[in-house]
Amino acid sequence: MAKATAKKKHRRRTRRTQAQRADRHELYQKSVQSPEVEIEFFSERFRELRGREPLTLREDFSGTAYLCTEWCKSHPERRATGVDLCADTLQWGREHNVEPAGPEVARRIELINEDVLTVRTRKHDIVCAMNFSYCLFETRERMRAYFKNVRRGLKRDGLFFLDLLGGTATYDVCEEEREIEDEDFTYIWEQASFNPIDHHMQCYIHFAFPDGSRLDRAFEYAWRLWTIPEIRELLQEAGFSRVRIYWEEFEEDEDDPDSDYLVGTGIYHEVEEVEQQESWLCYFVAEP
Ligand SMILES: C[S@@+](CC[C@H](N)C(=O)[O-])C[C@H]1O[C@@H](n2cnc3c(N)ncnc32)[C@H](O)[C@@H]1O
């Protein structure tokens, strides 16, 4: 019998890079989402326009249900429904957002793994589609069908909230970096292509880390860059009776008074006429 030679297995210890250790959903939430800002905006507009406190929210394209969870944490009677096509993302949200918020909050959140085009839910005070997710519907027919389905899910005095980005820079191929405050990574937004014929654009989110590693194409988006009048008209064609546009107020940068650029204040006003900007983000508030 051959004598077994003792071999000592030597497993080389490789230190994993920051990108390998990162969780893309966590990075996304930290760099792109501000649920507290949205909750304040929704609540203020709802009180102004409807004279009561909004309690039920349906978040379409809810992803990790971050907004649903913060909505329910913000008021003991609030309930939320999240709708998303991706079961894995919803599961991540259950484990990292909904369940850690505790059973009292979690029991007020329902997550539905369905298509927003066809989902049937109970009627809500508010339906929202944030971070331009609905722009993945690239034809007027699909967008109108989506808006009609939202209307079915709203109470008679409910409101539908959408956001949209635009400005002269959105028609460019470009890359924009942003250091995330108090965090150890850089967020990179890439507009990889824009076709002026059909307004189709391809975008990516990448993340870069101080150790030199990167998480490239952590998220990708194939969208149509819709314009405000197109979205407004489609909402009206879907039966919404009134569509208001809210625009952010800008002011001089206190930290850099010599700068040619103004900075957003986070305060939004209803508008009908504004000056074009290099980039802007506006909200639609639609009444059924
Ligand atoms: C950009 S993320 C939005 C995340 C989050 N709501 C936010 O505000 O940042 C887009 C999400 O939409 C989901 N999605 C895409 N098409 C959908 C559809 N037709 N119905 C429901 N969810 C959809 C994806 O699974 C993904 O989680």
Tab-separated table of C-alpha atoms and ligand atoms in Angstrom:
chain	number	residue	atom	x	y	z
A	1	MET	CA	0.000	0.000	0.000
A	2	ALA	CA	1.422	3.302	-0.928
A	3	LYS	CA	2.284	5.374	2.007
A	4	ALA	CA	0.112	8.352	2.119
A	5	THR	CA	2.191	11.454	2.028
A	6	ALA	CA	1.033	13.969	4.472
A	7	LYS	CA	0.376	17.171	2.690
A	8	LYS	CA	-0.325	20.233	4.578
A	9	LYS	CA	-2.918	22.210	2.810
A	10	HIS	CA	-1.874	25.786	2.676
A	11	ARG	CA	-4.749	28.063	1.973
A	12	ARG	CA	-3.491	31.460	1.047
A	13	ARG	CA	-5.293	34.119	3.000
A	14	THR	CA	-6.576	36.699	0.578
A	15	ARG	CA	-8.116	39.802	1.987
A	16	ARG	CA	-11.357	40.557	0.205
A	17	THR	CA	-11.613	44.010	-1.342
A	18	GLN	CA	-14.108	46.594	-0.096
A	19	ALA	CA	-16.124	46.042	-3.286
A	20	GLN	CA	-16.297	42.306	-2.600
A	21	ARG	CA	-17.491	42.925	0.952
A	22	ALA	CA	-20.064	45.546	-0.057
A	23	ASP	CA	-23.813	45.013	-0.343
A	24	ARG	CA	-25.176	46.813	-3.421
A	25	HIS	CA	-28.646	47.375	-1.915
A	26	GLU	CA	-27.144	49.012	1.158
A	27	LEU	CA	-24.958	51.263	-1.019
A	28	TYR	CA	-27.986	52.187	-3.155
A	29	GLN	CA	-30.105	53.128	-0.141
A	30	LYS	CA	-27.320	55.275	1.299
A	31	SER	CA	-26.569	57.128	-1.922
A	32	VAL	CA	-29.881	57.453	-3.767
A	33	GLN	CA	-32.787	57.302	-1.333
A	34	SER	CA	-33.991	59.894	1.212
A	35	PRO	CA	-37.297	58.506	2.499
A	36	GLU	CA	-37.560	61.170	5.202
A	37	VAL	CA	-37.572	63.920	2.528
A	38	GLU	CA	-40.238	62.120	0.490
A	39	ILE	CA	-42.424	61.392	3.529
A	40	GLU	CA	-42.330	65.062	4.533
A	41	PHE	CA	-43.160	66.175	0.975
A	42	PHE	CA	-46.043	63.664	0.599
A	43	SER	CA	-47.495	64.501	4.026
A	44	GLU	CA	-47.331	68.285	3.563
A	45	ARG	CA	-48.908	68.213	0.082
A	46	PHE	CA	-51.611	65.789	1.238
A	47	ARG	CA	-52.542	67.925	4.257
A	48	GLU	CA	-52.575	71.076	2.074
A	49	LEU	CA	-54.656	69.574	-0.747
A	50	ARG	CA	-56.865	67.141	1.206
A	51	GLY	CA	-57.048	68.641	4.703
A	52	ARG	CA	-56.296	65.378	6.489
A	53	GLU	CA	-53.434	63.118	7.485
A	54	PRO	CA	-52.438	60.504	4.844
A	55	LEU	CA	-52.249	57.040	6.400
A	56	THR	CA	-51.945	54.481	3.602
A	57	LEU	CA	-49.123	54.418	1.037
A	58	ARG	CA	-48.567	52.134	-1.944
A	59	GLU	CA	-44.975	52.280	-3.151
A	60	ASP	CA	-44.694	51.002	-6.721
A	61	PHE	CA	-41.246	49.693	-7.814
A	62	SER	CA	-40.651	49.437	-4.063
A	63	GLY	CA	-37.313	47.598	-4.312
A	64	THR	CA	-36.047	47.056	-0.753
A	65	ALA	CA	-39.157	48.656	0.815
A	66	TYR	CA	-37.052	51.318	2.520
A	67	LEU	CA	-39.716	53.987	1.956
A	68	CYS	CA	-42.569	51.634	3.060
A	69	THR	CA	-40.713	50.936	6.300
A	70	GLU	CA	-39.917	54.573	7.078
A	71	TRP	CA	-43.541	55.515	6.240
A	72	CYS	CA	-44.851	53.100	8.876
A	73	LYS	CA	-42.230	54.192	11.399
A	74	SER	CA	-43.317	57.829	10.934
A	75	HIS	CA	-46.854	57.340	12.397
A	76	PRO	CA	-48.404	54.521	14.471
A	77	GLU	CA	-51.490	54.278	12.238
A	78	ARG	CA	-49.681	54.297	8.907
A	79	ARG	CA	-49.744	51.242	6.636
A	80	ALA	CA	-47.758	50.551	3.453
A	81	THR	CA	-47.921	48.230	0.465
A	82	GLY	CA	-44.791	47.689	-1.633
A	83	VAL	CA	-45.058	46.280	-5.161
A	84	ASP	CA	-41.997	44.939	-6.973
A	85	LEU	CA	-41.298	42.337	-9.658
A	86	CYS	CA	-38.053	41.124	-8.083
A	87	ALA	CA	-38.598	38.544	-5.317
A	88	ASP	CA	-34.926	38.636	-4.214
A	89	THR	CA	-34.958	42.402	-3.728
A	90	LEU	CA	-38.195	42.172	-1.714
A	91	GLN	CA	-36.642	39.441	0.436
A	92	TRP	CA	-33.561	41.600	1.057
A	93	GLY	CA	-35.946	44.374	2.124
A	94	ARG	CA	-37.820	42.069	4.527
A	95	GLU	CA	-34.556	41.014	6.183
A	96	HIS	CA	-32.782	44.382	6.274
A	97	ASN	CA	-35.581	46.968	6.585
A	98	VAL	CA	-38.992	45.535	7.506
A	99	GLU	CA	-38.083	42.958	10.171
A	100	PRO	CA	-35.423	45.079	11.932
A	101	ALA	CA	-38.103	47.791	12.383
A	102	GLY	CA	-39.846	45.439	14.855
A	103	PRO	CA	-43.114	43.473	14.763
A	104	GLU	CA	-45.333	46.479	15.464
A	105	VAL	CA	-44.085	48.208	12.272
A	106	ALA	CA	-43.637	45.025	10.200
A	107	ARG	CA	-47.281	43.937	10.648
A	108	ARG	CA	-48.366	47.174	8.911
A	109	ILE	CA	-46.289	46.463	5.771
A	110	GLU	CA	-47.403	44.192	2.942
A	111	LEU	CA	-44.969	43.347	0.131
A	112	ILE	CA	-46.427	42.100	-3.154
A	113	ASN	CA	-44.279	40.380	-5.773
A	114	GLU	CA	-46.177	41.480	-8.903
A	115	ASP	CA	-46.086	43.726	-11.944
A	116	VAL	CA	-47.249	47.310	-11.289
A	117	LEU	CA	-49.039	47.198	-14.655
A	118	THR	CA	-51.482	44.532	-13.480
A	119	VAL	CA	-51.379	44.438	-9.674
A	120	ARG	CA	-54.722	44.896	-7.879
A	121	THR	CA	-54.484	46.311	-4.366
A	122	ARG	CA	-56.851	47.873	-1.870
A	123	LYS	CA	-57.311	51.631	-2.348
A	124	HIS	CA	-54.641	53.853	-0.805
A	125	ASP	CA	-54.356	57.522	0.189
A	126	ILE	CA	-51.089	57.785	-1.724
A	127	VAL	CA	-49.484	55.824	-4.560
A	128	CYS	CA	-45.917	56.790	-5.457
A	129	ALA	CA	-43.273	55.800	-8.009
A	130	MET	CA	-39.924	57.291	-7.020
A	131	ASN	CA	-36.522	57.653	-8.584
A	132	PHE	CA	-37.967	57.700	-12.099
A	133	SER	CA	-38.578	53.925	-12.045
A	134	TYR	CA	-41.730	54.270	-14.159
A	135	CYS	CA	-39.587	55.636	-17.059
A	136	LEU	CA	-38.831	52.018	-17.947
A	137	PHE	CA	-42.218	52.067	-19.696
A	138	GLU	CA	-41.066	53.442	-23.033
A	139	THR	CA	-44.296	53.679	-25.028
A	140	ARG	CA	-47.295	55.938	-24.499
A	141	GLU	CA	-49.568	52.845	-24.396
A	142	ARG	CA	-47.680	51.149	-21.561
A	143	MET	CA	-47.281	54.368	-19.595
A	144	ARG	CA	-51.011	55.161	-19.941
A	145	ALA	CA	-51.900	51.590	-18.897
A	146	TYR	CA	-49.680	51.953	-15.819
A	147	PHE	CA	-51.227	55.292	-14.845
A	148	LYS	CA	-54.744	53.815	-15.281
A	149	ASN	CA	-53.824	50.984	-12.945
A	150	VAL	CA	-52.485	53.448	-10.355
A	151	ARG	CA	-55.776	55.354	-10.501
A	152	ARG	CA	-57.672	52.133	-9.688
A	153	GLY	CA	-55.536	51.787	-6.550
A	154	LEU	CA	-56.254	55.297	-5.219
A	155	LYS	CA	-59.009	56.481	-2.898
A	156	ARG	CA	-61.309	59.128	-4.308
A	157	ASP	CA	-59.337	61.862	-2.479
A	158	GLY	CA	-55.995	60.088	-2.938
A	159	LEU	CA	-52.880	61.518	-4.595
A	160	PHE	CA	-50.313	60.016	-6.971
A	161	PHE	CA	-46.701	61.207	-6.542
A	162	LEU	CA	-44.018	60.827	-9.227
A	163	ASP	CA	-40.606	62.354	-9.715
A	164	LEU	CA	-38.792	63.156	-12.944
A	165	LEU	CA	-35.289	64.303	-13.815
A	166	GLY	CA	-34.323	66.579	-16.662
A	167	GLY	CA	-32.320	69.609	-17.763
A	168	THR	CA	-29.824	70.223	-20.541
A	169	ALA	CA	-27.219	67.867	-19.004
A	170	THR	CA	-29.558	64.869	-19.135
A	171	TYR	CA	-29.180	64.812	-22.931
A	172	ASP	CA	-25.428	64.255	-22.602
A	173	VAL	CA	-23.300	61.186	-22.272
A	174	CYS	CA	-21.517	61.844	-18.990
A	175	GLU	CA	-20.363	60.517	-15.642
A	176	GLU	CA	-20.939	62.229	-12.305
A	177	GLU	CA	-19.225	61.314	-9.042
A	178	ARG	CA	-20.512	62.069	-5.585
A	179	GLU	CA	-18.784	61.371	-2.260
A	180	ILE	CA	-21.340	60.014	0.165
A	181	GLU	CA	-21.216	61.903	3.453
A	182	ASP	CA	-19.945	59.868	6.425
A	183	GLU	CA	-19.547	56.797	4.208
A	184	ASP	CA	-16.528	55.077	2.796
A	185	PHE	CA	-17.441	55.022	-0.890
A	186	THR	CA	-18.110	57.130	-3.972
A	187	TYR	CA	-21.347	56.941	-5.942
A	188	ILE	CA	-20.955	57.201	-9.727
A	189	TRP	CA	-23.879	57.908	-12.060
A	190	GLU	CA	-23.120	57.192	-15.719
A	191	GLN	CA	-25.330	58.235	-18.606
A	192	ALA	CA	-23.823	55.847	-21.133
A	193	SER	CA	-25.991	56.666	-24.138
A	194	PHE	CA	-28.868	58.891	-25.188
A	195	ASN	CA	-30.735	58.570	-28.487
A	196	PRO	CA	-32.441	61.858	-29.427
A	197	ILE	CA	-34.689	60.024	-31.903
A	198	ASP	CA	-36.622	58.025	-29.307
A	199	HIS	CA	-35.130	59.464	-26.064
A	200	HIS	CA	-33.928	56.007	-25.029
A	201	MET	CA	-31.102	56.255	-22.515
A	202	GLN	CA	-28.834	53.694	-20.900
A	203	CYS	CA	-27.554	54.499	-17.417
A	204	TYR	CA	-25.474	52.742	-14.777
A	205	ILE	CA	-24.677	53.149	-11.107
A	206	HIS	CA	-21.120	52.210	-10.102
A	207	PHE	CA	-19.473	52.418	-6.675
A	208	ALA	CA	-15.764	53.084	-5.977
A	209	PHE	CA	-13.924	52.427	-2.705
A	210	PRO	CA	-10.803	53.894	-1.025
A	211	ASP	CA	-8.880	50.601	-1.467
A	212	GLY	CA	-9.136	51.106	-5.261
A	213	SER	CA	-11.776	48.424	-5.816
A	214	ARG	CA	-15.005	49.107	-7.714
A	215	LEU	CA	-18.473	47.669	-8.047
A	216	ASP	CA	-19.111	48.375	-11.708
A	217	ARG	CA	-22.647	48.382	-13.099
A	218	ALA	CA	-24.137	47.561	-9.694
A	219	PHE	CA	-27.428	48.773	-11.171
A	220	GLU	CA	-28.409	49.426	-14.767
A	221	TYR	CA	-31.322	51.276	-16.274
A	222	ALA	CA	-32.759	51.272	-19.778
A	223	TRP	CA	-35.198	54.151	-19.865
A	224	ARG	CA	-36.998	56.638	-21.996
A	225	LEU	CA	-36.205	60.190	-20.910
A	226	TRP	CA	-39.763	61.512	-20.780
A	227	THR	CA	-40.584	65.220	-20.687
A	228	ILE	CA	-42.897	66.983	-18.240
A	229	PRO	CA	-45.644	67.748	-20.807
A	230	GLU	CA	-45.677	64.132	-22.038
A	231	ILE	CA	-46.108	62.738	-18.511
A	232	ARG	CA	-48.729	65.343	-17.681
A	233	GLU	CA	-50.718	64.553	-20.838
A	234	LEU	CA	-50.526	60.804	-20.227
A	235	LEU	CA	-51.740	61.238	-16.642
A	236	GLN	CA	-54.678	63.241	-17.971
A	237	GLU	CA	-55.383	60.632	-20.683
A	238	ALA	CA	-55.417	57.990	-17.925
A	239	GLY	CA	-58.178	59.941	-16.175
A	240	PHE	CA	-56.320	62.096	-13.629
A	241	SER	CA	-58.293	65.322	-13.293
A	242	ARG	CA	-55.492	67.646	-12.236
A	243	VAL	CA	-51.716	67.353	-12.397
A	244	ARG	CA	-49.554	69.777	-10.407
A	245	ILE	CA	-45.809	70.262	-10.899
A	246	TYR	CA	-43.547	71.108	-7.946
A	247	TRP	CA	-40.126	72.650	-8.541
A	248	GLU	CA	-37.209	73.050	-6.142
A	249	GLU	CA	-36.248	76.518	-4.919
A	250	PHE	CA	-32.577	77.402	-5.526
A	251	GLU	CA	-30.245	79.791	-3.664
A	252	GLU	CA	-26.608	80.910	-3.636
A	253	ASP	CA	-24.193	78.419	-2.160
A	254	GLU	CA	-23.342	79.798	1.335
A	255	ASP	CA	-20.177	77.672	1.472
A	256	ASP	CA	-19.012	79.005	-1.917
A	257	PRO	CA	-20.490	82.495	-2.564
A	258	ASP	CA	-18.295	83.036	-5.672
A	259	SER	CA	-19.652	79.933	-7.381
A	260	ASP	CA	-21.613	80.336	-10.642
A	261	TYR	CA	-23.898	77.538	-9.485
A	262	LEU	CA	-26.953	77.790	-7.242
A	263	VAL	CA	-27.829	74.982	-4.827
A	264	GLY	CA	-31.189	73.357	-4.170
A	265	THR	CA	-32.870	74.203	-0.832
A	266	GLY	CA	-35.045	71.102	-0.647
A	267	ILE	CA	-38.107	73.403	-0.634
A	268	TYR	CA	-40.575	72.804	-3.487
A	269	HIS	CA	-43.249	75.134	-4.915
A	270	GLU	CA	-46.073	74.502	-7.344
A	271	VAL	CA	-45.100	76.140	-10.667
A	272	GLU	CA	-46.306	76.659	-14.241
A	273	GLU	CA	-43.262	78.445	-15.676
A	274	VAL	CA	-39.568	78.110	-14.803
A	275	GLU	CA	-36.170	78.720	-16.378
A	276	GLN	CA	-34.362	75.735	-17.885
A	277	GLN	CA	-31.481	74.427	-15.769
A	278	GLU	CA	-28.505	72.187	-16.386
A	279	SER	CA	-30.234	69.595	-14.243
A	280	TRP	CA	-33.450	69.484	-12.267
A	281	LEU	CA	-35.691	67.073	-10.419
A	282	CYS	CA	-39.397	67.825	-10.162
A	283	TYR	CA	-42.420	66.157	-8.580
A	284	PHE	CA	-45.822	65.516	-10.155
A	285	VAL	CA	-48.824	65.376	-7.853
A	286	ALA	CA	-51.853	63.951	-9.673
A	287	GLU	CA	-55.460	63.947	-8.441
A	288	PRO	CA	-57.729	61.079	-9.580
B	1	LIG	C1	-34.804	51.865	-9.509
B	1	LIG	S1	-35.473	50.581	-8.486
B	1	LIG	C2	-36.500	51.575	-7.495
B	1	LIG	C3	-36.116	51.503	-6.055
B	1	LIG	C4	-36.806	52.492	-5.128
B	1	LIG	N1	-38.227	52.531	-5.275
B	1	LIG	C5	-36.260	53.904	-5.209
B	1	LIG	O1	-37.023	54.844	-5.034
B	1	LIG	O2	-35.077	54.128	-5.404
B	1	LIG	C6	-36.533	49.825	-9.598
B	1	LIG	C7	-37.304	48.582	-9.078
B	1	LIG	O3	-38.412	48.380	-9.949
B	1	LIG	C8	-38.671	46.992	-10.049
B	1	LIG	N2	-39.496	46.791	-11.267
B	1	LIG	C9	-39.120	46.921	-12.556
B	1	LIG	N3	-40.175	46.722	-13.379
B	1	LIG	C10	-41.260	46.495	-12.575
B	1	LIG	C11	-42.638	46.235	-12.821
B	1	LIG	N4	-43.123	46.198	-14.060
B	1	LIG	N5	-43.451	46.042	-11.753
B	1	LIG	C12	-42.963	46.079	-10.491
B	1	LIG	N6	-41.671	46.323	-10.199
B	1	LIG	C13	-40.825	46.522	-11.220
B	1	LIG	C14	-37.296	46.364	-10.054
B	1	LIG	O4	-37.358	45.018	-9.634
B	1	LIG	C15	-36.527	47.269	-9.072
B	1	LIG	O5	-36.527	46.735	-7.772
